[in-house]
Coordinates of C-alpha atoms and ligand atoms in Angstrom, one line a residue:
X1 CA -6.6 2.9 -27.2
X2 CA -5.3 5.1 -24.4
X3 CA -7.0 5.4 -21.0
X4 CA -5.8 7.6 -18.1
X5 CA -7.1 6.5 -14.7
X6 CA -7.2 9.0 -11.8
X7 CA -7.5 9.1 -8.1
X8 CA -7.9 12.8 -7.3
X9 CA -9.0 15.1 -4.4
X10 CA -8.6 12.1 -2.2
X11 CA -5.7 10.8 -0.2
X12 CA -2.9 9.2 -2.3
X13 CA -3.8 11.0 -5.5
X14 CA -2.4 9.1 -8.5
X15 CA -2.6 8.5 -12.3
X16 CA -2.2 5.5 -14.4
X17 CA -2.0 4.9 -18.2
X18 CA -3.6 1.9 -19.8
X19 CA -2.6 1.4 -23.4
X20 CA -4.6 -1.2 -25.3
X21 CA -5.6 -2.9 -22.1
X22 CA -2.1 -3.0 -20.6
X23 CA -1.1 -0.9 -17.6
X24 CA 2.1 0.7 -18.9
X25 CA 2.7 3.4 -16.2
X26 CA 1.3 4.3 -12.8
X27 CA 2.5 6.6 -10.1
X28 CA 1.2 8.4 -7.0
X29 CA 1.5 12.2 -7.0
X30 CA 3.4 12.1 -3.6
X31 CA 6.4 10.6 -5.3
X32 CA 6.7 13.6 -7.6
X33 CA 5.6 16.5 -5.4
X34 CA 7.2 15.0 -2.3
X35 CA 4.0 15.6 -0.1
X36 CA 3.1 12.4 1.7
X37 CA -0.3 11.0 0.8
X38 CA -1.0 14.1 -1.3
X39 CA -4.7 14.5 -1.7
X40 CA -5.1 17.2 -4.4
X41 CA -5.1 16.9 -8.2
X42 CA -2.4 14.6 -9.7
X43 CA -1.1 17.0 -12.3
X44 CA 2.5 15.8 -12.2
X45 CA 1.4 12.1 -12.3
X46 CA -0.7 12.7 -15.4
X47 CA 2.3 14.5 -17.1
X48 CA 4.6 11.6 -16.1
X49 CA 2.1 9.1 -17.7
X50 CA 2.0 11.1 -21.0
X51 CA 5.8 11.6 -21.1
X52 CA 6.4 7.9 -20.6
X53 CA 4.3 6.9 -23.6
X54 CA 5.3 9.9 -25.6
X55 CA 1.7 11.0 -26.2
X56 CA -0.2 14.2 -25.7
X57 CA -3.3 14.7 -23.6
X58 CA -5.3 15.3 -26.8
X59 CA -4.4 11.6 -27.8
X60 CA -6.2 10.2 -24.7
X61 CA -9.4 8.5 -25.6
X62 CA -10.9 8.0 -22.1
X63 CA -10.3 9.4 -18.6
X64 CA -11.6 7.2 -15.7
X65 CA -12.0 8.4 -12.1
X66 CA -12.3 6.0 -9.2
X67 CA -15.0 8.0 -7.5
X68 CA -18.7 8.5 -8.3
X69 CA -20.5 11.0 -6.1
X70 CA -23.9 9.8 -7.3
X71 CA -23.2 6.2 -6.3
X72 CA -25.3 4.9 -3.3
X73 CA -27.1 8.2 -3.2
X74 CA -30.3 6.6 -1.9
X75 CA -28.3 5.3 1.1
X76 CA -26.8 8.7 1.7
X77 CA -30.2 10.3 1.7
X78 CA -31.6 7.7 3.9
X79 CA -28.8 8.2 6.5
X80 CA -29.3 12.0 6.3
X81 CA -33.0 11.8 6.8
X82 CA -32.6 9.5 9.9
X83 CA -29.8 11.7 11.2
X84 CA -30.9 15.3 10.5
X85 CA -28.3 16.9 12.8
X86 CA -25.6 15.5 10.5
X87 CA -27.0 16.8 7.2
X88 CA -24.9 20.0 7.2
X89 CA -21.7 18.0 7.7
X90 CA -22.5 15.7 4.9
X91 CA -23.4 18.5 2.6
X92 CA -20.0 20.1 3.4
X93 CA -18.2 16.9 2.6
X94 CA -20.1 16.6 -0.7
X95 CA -19.2 20.3 -1.6
X96 CA -15.6 19.5 -1.1
X97 CA -15.9 16.9 -3.9
X98 CA -17.4 19.5 -6.3
X99 CA -14.2 20.2 -8.2
X100 CA -14.2 16.6 -9.4
X101 CA -17.2 17.4 -11.5
X102 CA -15.2 19.4 -14.0
X103 CA -12.4 17.0 -14.9
X104 CA -11.9 18.5 -18.4
X105 CA -11.1 22.0 -17.1
X106 CA -8.9 20.6 -14.4
X107 CA -6.9 18.5 -16.9
X108 CA -6.6 21.4 -19.3
X109 CA -5.5 23.8 -16.6
X110 CA -2.9 21.3 -15.2
X111 CA -1.4 20.7 -18.6
X112 CA -1.8 24.2 -19.9
X113 CA -3.8 23.3 -22.9
X114 CA -7.1 24.5 -24.4
X115 CA -9.9 22.3 -23.1
X116 CA -11.4 22.3 -26.6
X117 CA -8.5 20.2 -27.8
X118 CA -9.4 17.4 -25.3
X119 CA -11.5 14.7 -26.9
X120 CA -11.5 12.1 -24.1
X121 CA -14.7 10.6 -22.8
X122 CA -15.1 10.8 -19.0
X123 CA -16.1 7.9 -16.8
X124 CA -16.8 7.9 -13.0
X125 CA -16.6 4.6 -11.2
X126 CA -17.7 3.7 -7.7
X127 CA -14.7 3.6 -5.3
X128 CA -14.9 0.0 -4.3
X129 CA -15.6 -1.4 -7.7
X130 CA -12.4 0.4 -8.8
X131 CA -10.6 -1.3 -5.9
X132 CA -11.8 -4.7 -6.9
X133 CA -11.1 -4.0 -10.6
X134 CA -7.5 -3.0 -9.6
X135 CA -7.0 -6.5 -8.3
X136 CA -9.1 -8.8 -10.5
X137 CA -8.2 -7.2 -13.9
X138 CA -4.5 -7.5 -12.9
X139 CA -4.7 -11.1 -11.8
X140 CA -4.1 -14.1 -14.0
X141 CA -7.6 -15.5 -13.4
X142 CA -10.8 -15.4 -15.4
X143 CA -12.9 -16.2 -12.3
X144 CA -12.4 -15.1 -8.7
X145 CA -14.2 -13.8 -5.6
X146 CA -13.6 -10.0 -5.4
X147 CA -13.3 -8.2 -2.0
X148 CA -12.6 -4.6 -1.1
X149 CA -12.5 -3.0 2.3
X150 CA -11.2 0.3 3.8
X151 CA -12.3 3.2 5.9
X152 CA -14.8 4.5 3.3
X153 CA -15.4 5.3 -0.3
X154 CA -18.6 6.6 -1.9
X155 CA -20.4 5.8 1.4
X156 CA -19.3 2.2 1.4
X157 CA -16.7 0.5 3.5
X158 CA -16.8 -3.1 2.2
X159 CA -17.8 -4.7 -1.1
X160 CA -18.1 -8.3 -2.2
X161 CA -18.2 -9.3 -5.9
X162 CA -18.3 -12.1 -8.3
X163 CA -15.6 -11.6 -11.0
X164 CA -15.8 -13.5 -14.2
X165 CA -14.4 -12.9 -17.7
X166 CA -14.4 -9.1 -18.1
X167 CA -17.3 -8.5 -15.6
X168 CA -17.5 -7.6 -12.0
X169 CA -20.9 -8.3 -10.4
X170 CA -21.4 -6.6 -7.1
X171 CA -23.0 -9.0 -4.6
X172 CA -23.0 -7.0 -1.4
X173 CA -22.0 -3.7 0.2
X174 CA -21.5 -2.6 3.8
X175 CA -22.6 1.0 4.1
X176 CA -21.3 3.7 6.4
X177 CA -21.1 4.3 9.2
X178 CA -20.2 0.6 9.7
X179 CA -16.6 0.3 8.7
X180 CA -13.9 -2.1 9.6
X181 CA -11.3 0.4 8.4
X182 CA -12.8 3.1 10.7
X183 CA -12.7 0.7 13.6
X184 CA -9.0 0.1 13.1
X185 CA -8.2 3.8 12.5
X186 CA -10.2 4.8 15.6
X187 CA -8.2 2.5 17.9
X188 CA -4.9 3.6 16.3
X189 CA -5.8 7.2 17.1
X190 CA -6.7 6.2 20.6
X191 CA -3.3 4.5 20.9
X192 CA -1.7 7.8 19.8
X193 CA -1.1 7.2 16.1
X194 CA -3.1 9.9 14.5
X195 CA -1.6 10.5 11.1
X196 CA -3.2 9.2 7.9
X197 CA -1.6 5.9 7.1
X198 CA -0.4 5.1 10.6
X199 CA -2.3 1.8 10.8
X200 CA 0.6 -0.3 9.5
X201 CA 2.7 0.9 12.5
X202 CA 0.2 -0.3 15.0
X203 CA -0.1 -3.7 13.3
X204 CA 3.6 -4.2 14.3
X205 CA 2.8 -3.2 17.9
X206 CA -0.1 -5.8 18.1
X207 CA 2.5 -8.6 18.3
X208 CA 3.7 -7.4 21.7
X209 CA 0.2 -7.4 23.3
X210 CA -1.6 -10.0 25.4
X211 CA -5.2 -11.1 25.5
X212 CA -6.5 -8.8 28.2
X213 CA -8.8 -6.5 26.3
X214 CA -10.2 -8.7 23.5
X215 CA -13.6 -9.3 25.2
X216 CA -14.0 -5.7 26.0
X217 CA -13.0 -4.5 22.6
X218 CA -15.5 -6.9 21.0
X219 CA -18.2 -4.6 22.3
X220 CA -17.0 -1.9 19.9
X221 CA -17.6 -4.0 16.8
X222 CA -20.2 -6.8 16.8
X223 CA -20.6 -9.8 14.5
X224 CA -24.1 -10.7 13.4
X225 CA -25.6 -12.7 10.6
X226 CA -22.3 -12.8 8.7
X227 CA -21.7 -9.1 8.7
X228 CA -20.6 -6.6 11.4
X229 CA -22.0 -3.5 13.1
X230 CA -20.1 -0.8 15.0
X231 CA -21.4 0.3 18.4
X232 CA -21.6 3.9 17.3
X233 CA -21.5 5.2 20.8
X234 CA -17.7 4.6 20.8
X235 CA -17.3 6.8 17.7
X236 CA -17.8 10.4 16.9
X237 CA -20.8 10.8 14.6
X238 CA -20.1 10.3 10.9
X239 CA -19.1 13.6 9.3
X240 CA -18.5 15.4 12.6
X241 CA -15.3 17.6 12.7
X242 CA -15.5 17.5 8.9
X243 CA -14.4 13.9 8.7
X244 CA -11.2 13.4 6.8
X245 CA -10.0 16.9 5.9
X246 CA -8.0 17.8 2.8
X247 CA -5.9 20.8 3.7
X248 CA -5.0 23.6 1.3
X249 CA -1.5 22.2 0.8
X250 CA -2.9 18.8 -0.3
X251 CA -2.1 16.9 2.9
X252 CA -4.7 14.9 4.8
X253 CA -5.8 15.5 8.4
X254 CA -7.8 12.9 10.3
X255 CA -10.5 14.2 12.6
X256 CA -10.8 12.4 16.0
X257 CA -12.8 9.3 15.5
X258 CA -13.3 8.1 19.1
X259 CA -16.0 9.5 21.5
X260 CA -16.1 10.0 25.2
X261 CA -17.6 6.5 25.6
X262 CA -14.3 5.1 24.4
X263 CA -12.5 7.1 27.0
X264 CA -14.8 6.0 29.8
X265 CA -14.4 2.3 28.8
X266 CA -10.6 2.3 28.1
X267 CA -9.2 5.3 30.1
X268 CA -7.4 8.3 28.7
X269 CA -6.1 8.0 25.2
X270 CA -2.3 8.0 24.8
X271 CA -0.8 11.2 23.7
X272 CA 1.4 11.0 20.6
X273 CA 5.1 10.4 21.6
X274 CA 4.1 9.5 25.2
X275 CA 5.6 6.2 26.5
X276 CA 3.9 3.0 25.1
X277 CA 2.5 0.9 28.0
X278 CA 1.2 -2.6 28.1
X279 CA -2.3 -1.2 27.7
X280 CA -1.5 0.2 24.3
X281 CA 0.1 -3.1 23.3
X282 CA -2.9 -5.1 24.5
X283 CA -5.3 -2.7 22.7
X284 CA -3.4 -3.1 19.5
X285 CA -3.5 -6.9 20.0
X286 CA -7.2 -6.9 20.6
X287 CA -7.8 -4.6 17.7
X288 CA -5.9 -6.9 15.3
X289 CA -7.6 -10.0 16.6
X290 CA -11.1 -8.5 16.3
X291 CA -10.2 -7.2 12.8
X292 CA -9.2 -10.7 11.7
X293 CA -12.4 -12.3 13.2
X294 CA -14.6 -9.9 11.2
X295 CA -12.5 -10.1 8.1
X296 CA -12.5 -13.9 8.0
X297 CA -16.2 -14.1 8.7
X298 CA -16.8 -11.7 5.7
X299 CA -14.5 -13.8 3.5
X300 CA -16.3 -17.0 4.5
X301 CA -19.6 -15.4 3.6
X302 CA -18.1 -14.4 0.3
X303 CA -16.9 -17.9 -0.4
X304 CA -20.4 -19.3 0.2
X305 CA -21.6 -17.0 -2.6
X306 CA -18.6 -17.4 -4.9
X307 CA -17.3 -20.9 -4.2
X308 CA -13.8 -20.8 -5.7
X309 CA -10.3 -20.8 -4.4
X310 CA -9.1 -17.5 -5.9
X311 CA -9.5 -14.2 -4.1
X312 CA -8.8 -10.8 -5.7
X313 CA -8.5 -8.1 -3.1
X314 CA -7.8 -4.4 -2.6
X315 CA -8.7 -1.5 -0.4
X316 CA -6.6 0.1 2.3
X317 CA -7.4 -2.7 4.8
X318 CA -5.9 -5.3 2.3
X319 CA -2.5 -3.9 3.3
X320 CA -3.1 -5.8 6.6
X321 CA -0.4 -8.4 5.8
X322 CA -0.8 -10.2 9.1
X323 CA -4.5 -10.9 8.3
X324 CA -3.6 -11.8 4.7
X325 CA -1.0 -14.4 5.9
X326 CA -3.6 -16.1 8.0
X327 CA -6.5 -16.2 5.5
X328 CA -5.4 -19.5 4.0
X329 CA -5.9 -21.2 7.4
X330 CA -9.1 -19.4 8.3
X331 CA -11.0 -19.4 5.0
X332 CA -11.4 -21.8 2.0
X333 CA -9.5 -19.4 -0.3
X334 CA -6.2 -20.9 -1.4
X335 CA -4.8 -18.2 -3.7
X336 CA -4.8 -14.4 -3.4
X337 CA -4.0 -11.7 -5.8
X338 CA -3.8 -8.4 -3.9
X339 CA -3.2 -5.2 -5.7
X340 CA 0.3 -3.9 -4.7
X341 CA -1.2 -0.4 -4.5
X342 CA -4.1 -1.7 -2.4
X343 CA -4.7 1.8 -0.9
X344 CA -6.5 4.5 -2.8
X345 CA -3.7 5.3 -5.3
X346 CA -4.7 1.9 -6.8
X347 CA -8.1 3.4 -7.8
X348 CA -6.4 4.9 -10.9
X349 CA -5.4 1.5 -12.2
X350 CA -8.8 0.0 -11.3
X351 CA -10.8 2.8 -12.9
X352 CA -8.9 2.6 -16.1
X353 CA -9.0 -1.2 -16.4
X354 CA -12.7 -1.3 -15.6
X355 CA -13.4 1.2 -18.3
X356 CA -11.5 -0.9 -20.8
X357 CA -13.1 -4.2 -19.9
X358 CA -16.5 -3.5 -18.4
X359 CA -17.5 -0.3 -20.2
X360 CA -15.8 -0.8 -23.5
X361 CA -16.3 -4.6 -23.4
X362 CA -12.7 -5.4 -24.4
X363 CA -11.3 -8.8 -23.5
X364 CA -8.7 -9.5 -20.8
X365 CA -5.1 -9.5 -21.9
X366 CA -3.0 -8.1 -19.1
X367 CA -1.5 -9.6 -16.0
X368 CA 0.4 -7.4 -13.6
X369 CA 3.6 -9.5 -13.2
X370 CA 5.5 -6.9 -11.1
X371 CA 5.0 -3.5 -9.6
X372 CA 7.7 -1.7 -11.6
X373 CA 5.4 0.8 -13.3
X374 CA 7.1 4.0 -12.4
X375 CA 9.8 6.1 -14.0
X376 CA 13.4 5.1 -14.7
X377 CA 16.4 7.2 -15.4
X378 CA 19.3 6.9 -17.9
X379 CA 22.9 6.2 -16.8
X380 CA 23.8 9.7 -18.2
X381 CA 21.2 11.4 -15.9
X382 CA 22.4 9.4 -12.9
X383 CA 26.0 10.2 -13.5
X384 CA 25.2 13.9 -14.0
X385 CA 23.4 14.0 -10.7
X386 CA 26.3 12.2 -8.9
X387 CA 28.7 14.8 -10.3
X388 CA 26.4 17.7 -9.3
X389 CA 26.4 16.3 -5.8
X390 CA 30.3 16.1 -5.8
X391 CA 30.3 12.4 -5.0
X392 CA 33.1 10.1 -5.9
X393 CA 31.9 6.9 -7.5
X394 CA 33.0 3.9 -9.6
X395 CA 31.1 2.5 -12.6
X396 CA 30.9 -1.3 -12.6
X397 CA 29.6 -4.0 -14.9
X398 CA 26.6 -6.0 -13.8
X399 CA 28.5 -9.0 -12.2
X400 CA 31.1 -6.9 -10.3
X401 CA 28.4 -4.6 -9.1
X402 CA 26.3 -7.5 -7.7
X403 CA 29.3 -9.1 -6.1
X404 CA 30.6 -5.8 -4.6
X405 CA 27.2 -4.9 -3.1
X406 CA 26.6 -8.5 -1.8
X407 CA 30.0 -8.5 -0.1
X408 CA 29.4 -5.1 1.5
X409 CA 26.0 -6.2 2.9
X410 CA 27.6 -9.4 4.1
X411 CA 30.2 -7.3 5.9
X412 CA 27.3 -5.5 7.8
X413 CA 27.1 -2.4 5.7
X414 CA 23.9 -0.7 4.8
X415 CA 23.3 -0.1 1.0
X416 CA 21.0 2.2 -0.8
X417 CA 19.9 0.3 -3.9
X418 CA 18.4 2.4 -6.7
X419 CA 17.7 0.5 -10.0
X420 CA 15.3 0.5 -12.9
X421 CA 11.7 1.6 -12.7
X422 CA 10.2 2.8 -9.4
X423 CA 7.7 0.6 -7.7
X424 CA 3.9 1.2 -7.8
X425 CA 2.3 1.0 -4.4
X426 CA 3.7 1.7 -0.9
X427 CA 6.3 -1.1 -0.7
X428 CA 9.9 -0.9 -2.0
X429 CA 10.4 -4.2 -3.7
X430 CA 14.0 -4.0 -4.8
X431 CA 14.3 -1.0 -7.0
X432 CA 14.1 1.8 -4.5
X433 CA 15.3 -0.1 -1.4
X434 CA 17.7 0.2 1.5
X435 CA 19.3 -3.3 1.9
X436 CA 21.1 -4.9 4.9
X437 CA 22.1 -8.2 6.4
X438 CA 19.0 -10.0 7.7
X439 CA 20.9 -12.1 10.2
X440 CA 23.0 -9.6 12.2
X441 CA 21.2 -9.2 15.6
X442 CA 21.8 -5.5 16.0
X443 CA 21.0 -4.5 12.4
X444 CA 17.4 -3.3 13.2
X445 CA 18.8 -0.8 15.8
X446 CA 21.6 0.2 13.4
X447 CA 19.1 1.0 10.7
X448 CA 16.8 2.9 13.0
X449 CA 19.6 4.9 14.6
X450 CA 21.4 5.7 11.3
X451 CA 18.6 6.1 8.8
X452 CA 15.0 5.2 9.4
X453 CA 14.3 6.4 12.9
X454 CA 11.2 4.3 13.1
X455 CA 9.4 3.1 16.2
X456 CA 11.3 0.4 18.0
X457 CA 8.4 -2.1 17.7
X458 CA 8.2 -2.0 13.9
X459 CA 9.9 -5.0 12.1
X460 CA 11.9 -4.8 9.0
X461 CA 11.0 -7.1 6.1
X462 CA 12.9 -9.9 4.4
X463 CA 13.2 -10.5 0.6
X464 CA 13.7 -14.1 -0.2
X465 CA 14.3 -16.1 -3.3
X466 CA 10.9 -17.5 -4.2
X467 CA 12.0 -21.1 -4.5
X468 CA 13.6 -21.0 -1.1
X469 CA 10.5 -19.7 0.7
X470 CA 9.4 -23.1 2.1
X471 CA 12.7 -23.7 3.8
X472 CA 12.4 -20.5 5.8
X473 CA 8.7 -19.8 6.2
X474 CA 5.8 -22.0 7.2
X475 CA 3.6 -21.1 4.2
X476 CA 4.4 -21.5 0.5
X477 CA 1.9 -19.1 -1.1
X478 CA 4.1 -16.5 -2.8
X479 CA 4.1 -12.9 -1.5
X480 CA 5.6 -10.9 -4.4
X481 CA 4.3 -7.6 -3.2
X482 CA 5.2 -8.0 0.5
X483 CA 1.6 -8.4 1.5
X484 CA 1.7 -11.6 3.6
X485 CA 3.1 -12.2 7.1
X486 CA 4.1 -15.9 7.8
X487 CA 5.8 -17.7 10.7
X488 CA 9.5 -18.1 10.2
X489 CA 10.6 -21.8 10.8
X490 CA 12.2 -22.3 14.2
X491 CA 15.5 -23.5 12.8
X492 CA 15.9 -20.4 10.6
X493 CA 15.0 -17.7 13.2
X494 CA 18.6 -17.1 14.2
X495 CA 19.7 -16.7 10.6
X496 CA 17.0 -14.1 10.1
X497 CA 17.3 -12.4 13.5
X498 CA 17.1 -8.8 12.1
X499 CA 13.8 -9.5 10.3
X500 CA 12.3 -11.9 12.8
X501 CA 9.5 -10.1 14.6
X502 CA 8.7 -10.7 18.3
X503 CA 6.1 -13.3 17.4
X504 CA 8.6 -15.1 15.1
X505 CA 7.0 -13.8 11.9
X506 CA 8.2 -11.9 8.8
X507 CA 6.4 -9.8 6.2
X508 CA 8.2 -11.4 3.3
X509 CA 8.7 -10.5 -0.3
X510 CA 9.2 -13.6 -2.5
X511 CA 11.4 -12.6 -5.3
X512 CA 11.4 -14.5 -8.6
X513 CA 13.9 -14.2 -11.4
X514 CA 11.1 -13.3 -13.9
X515 CA 9.8 -10.4 -11.8
X516 CA 13.1 -8.7 -11.0
X517 CA 16.2 -10.4 -12.5
X518 CA 18.7 -7.9 -11.1
X519 CA 17.4 -8.0 -7.5
X520 CA 17.1 -11.8 -7.7
X521 CA 20.7 -12.1 -8.8
X522 CA 21.8 -9.8 -5.9
X523 CA 20.1 -12.0 -3.4
X524 CA 21.8 -15.0 -5.0
X525 CA 25.2 -13.2 -4.8
X526 CA 24.5 -12.5 -1.1
X527 CA 23.6 -16.2 -0.6
X528 CA 27.0 -17.1 -2.0
X529 CA 28.7 -14.9 0.6
X530 CA 26.6 -16.0 3.6
X531 CA 24.5 -19.1 2.7
X532 CA 21.4 -17.0 3.4
X533 CA 19.0 -16.5 0.4
X534 CA 17.4 -13.4 2.1
X535 CA 18.1 -9.7 2.3
X536 CA 16.6 -7.2 4.7
X537 CA 14.7 -4.8 2.5
X538 CA 13.3 -1.4 3.7
X539 CA 12.1 1.5 1.6
X540 CA 14.6 4.0 0.3
X541 CA 13.6 7.1 2.2
X542 CA 14.0 9.0 5.5
X543 CA 10.7 10.4 6.8
X544 CA 9.6 11.4 3.3
X545 CA 7.9 9.6 0.3
X546 CA 10.1 6.9 -1.2
X547 CA 12.8 8.4 -3.4
X548 CA 11.8 8.6 -7.1
X549 CA 14.6 10.5 -8.9
X550 CA 18.4 9.9 -8.6
X551 CA 19.0 13.3 -6.9
X552 CA 16.5 12.3 -4.1
X553 CA 18.4 9.0 -3.6
X554 CA 21.7 10.9 -3.6
X555 CA 20.4 13.4 -1.0
X556 CA 19.1 10.7 1.2
X557 CA 22.5 8.9 1.0
X558 CA 24.4 12.0 1.9
X559 CA 22.3 13.2 4.8
X560 CA 21.9 9.7 6.5
X561 CA 24.6 7.3 7.7
X562 CA 24.1 4.9 4.8
X563 CA 27.4 3.2 3.9
X564 CA 27.0 2.7 0.2
X565 CA 24.9 3.9 -2.7
X566 CA 24.4 1.5 -5.6
X567 CA 22.6 3.7 -8.2
X568 CA 22.3 2.2 -11.7
X569 CA 25.8 0.9 -12.5
X570 CA 27.5 3.4 -10.1
X571 CA 28.8 2.6 -6.7
X572 CA 29.6 5.3 -4.2
X573 CA 31.0 4.7 -0.7
X574 CA 30.8 7.0 2.3
X575 CA 34.4 6.2 3.2
X576 CA 35.5 7.7 -0.2
X577 CA 33.4 10.8 0.2
Ligands
FE2_601 FE1 -10.3 3.1 -0.7

């Protein structure tokens, strides 16, 4: 049985293919059309799914979409009736979703086939159920608490669920306009980070702040009876300025979230690119702390209703790795399974798996062991692209390649590492990565000056051999998808100076041999050189979506000051080119 899952006409459009209950391929459209957070129809992603499995669209039995415009309709109507001035805006937002209603025509048009040849059944699934499904149905558990939170989806910002067997039972929803994600986005905009997806940047800034604004910011979002309420006077009304706008080129533009009340309370907002002052750092600090307080209170509520130790979680806010790292101390949950594509691209996987299990009543049989669900490329293709780019290169066997790359990183060089299938989700996890020495004090500045050009306050992440995690970090729960931040042990901070954030933490990736044998062996080779079982790992890109194809990696290598490119079995050095 073949099921295609889709996230479409929504930020991070994507497609996933589920074959007999197993996710065999998944990709965000941005990786293929090179438009960040692309929010149109994922035509190229659907084609990539079909090509991978060698099937035609007429072979697909079901198409599942992680959006249901009829979900929570009563709540939408109720809000509109009590806020008649906003009805027009809400109607406009609903009209923008109209193309989603004719999925068959869209698919036929995108793939240039006659719609009469399409025999798939169509399923629409509420946004947050798809998020929870993307975590629970990929986890190894047959019972867990399910949690999803983000800015909004189908008029809901937060969902709690009991997950058991092949069922997800929704226990509670928080409806718009109350939204923890909107709170975070609004403060990020106020601080001057106004692009879709900028929240992760500001999370890094929070570590530089002090507790000067926490009490004041607590007025913006209140905690009551186990849930939360926004003080709406600090926000622009829901739907004003058109909300989140999808532009004709498929990019996303955020409307201003904060109101004049926010300006009166906290002063003038920072303009993008203006100097960052202590106020912005303190606001980021207060925002992160308040976010955590609300998050942990919600999780503790959830635990009372689903008393177990396992938490399956997704939604854009689940990318808050600082909060994720603390939840073991602040809640009774002891194990997490967080979907690596926790943002909205993950809806494609969730919708497809939910259709398989909950709609078609098929038993569980799949665990997502790693995130390598994207395309891979043959040695012949890679070599051809290297030749076309006029690059000199050497072809090496596995061991010599690992040793050569490890020695170069140990010597302080920066290596582009392109191997195997591309990662699913926003993190590079050792197949489309730029790698460097984690213990050279100036390495962060070197990477920023030569390649990444990121904000000075953003940390780089460490990849560590899973079995060595406890020696270096103060928590032992694995973080295979780079979704937890833990304290680095005091005696190891000097060894990890390039990945040690200002608050002595690191957003680690624990690497096991089973999940990625080649990357695991590379870290081992680096350890033989330096006695450090850790690599600095940042995504293989330069102000663009992460590279997908060999030629994109080669172009990035050529236009930046990366020292080496290890692409498949080929090694190319800047000094030889
Ligand atoms: Fe979402």
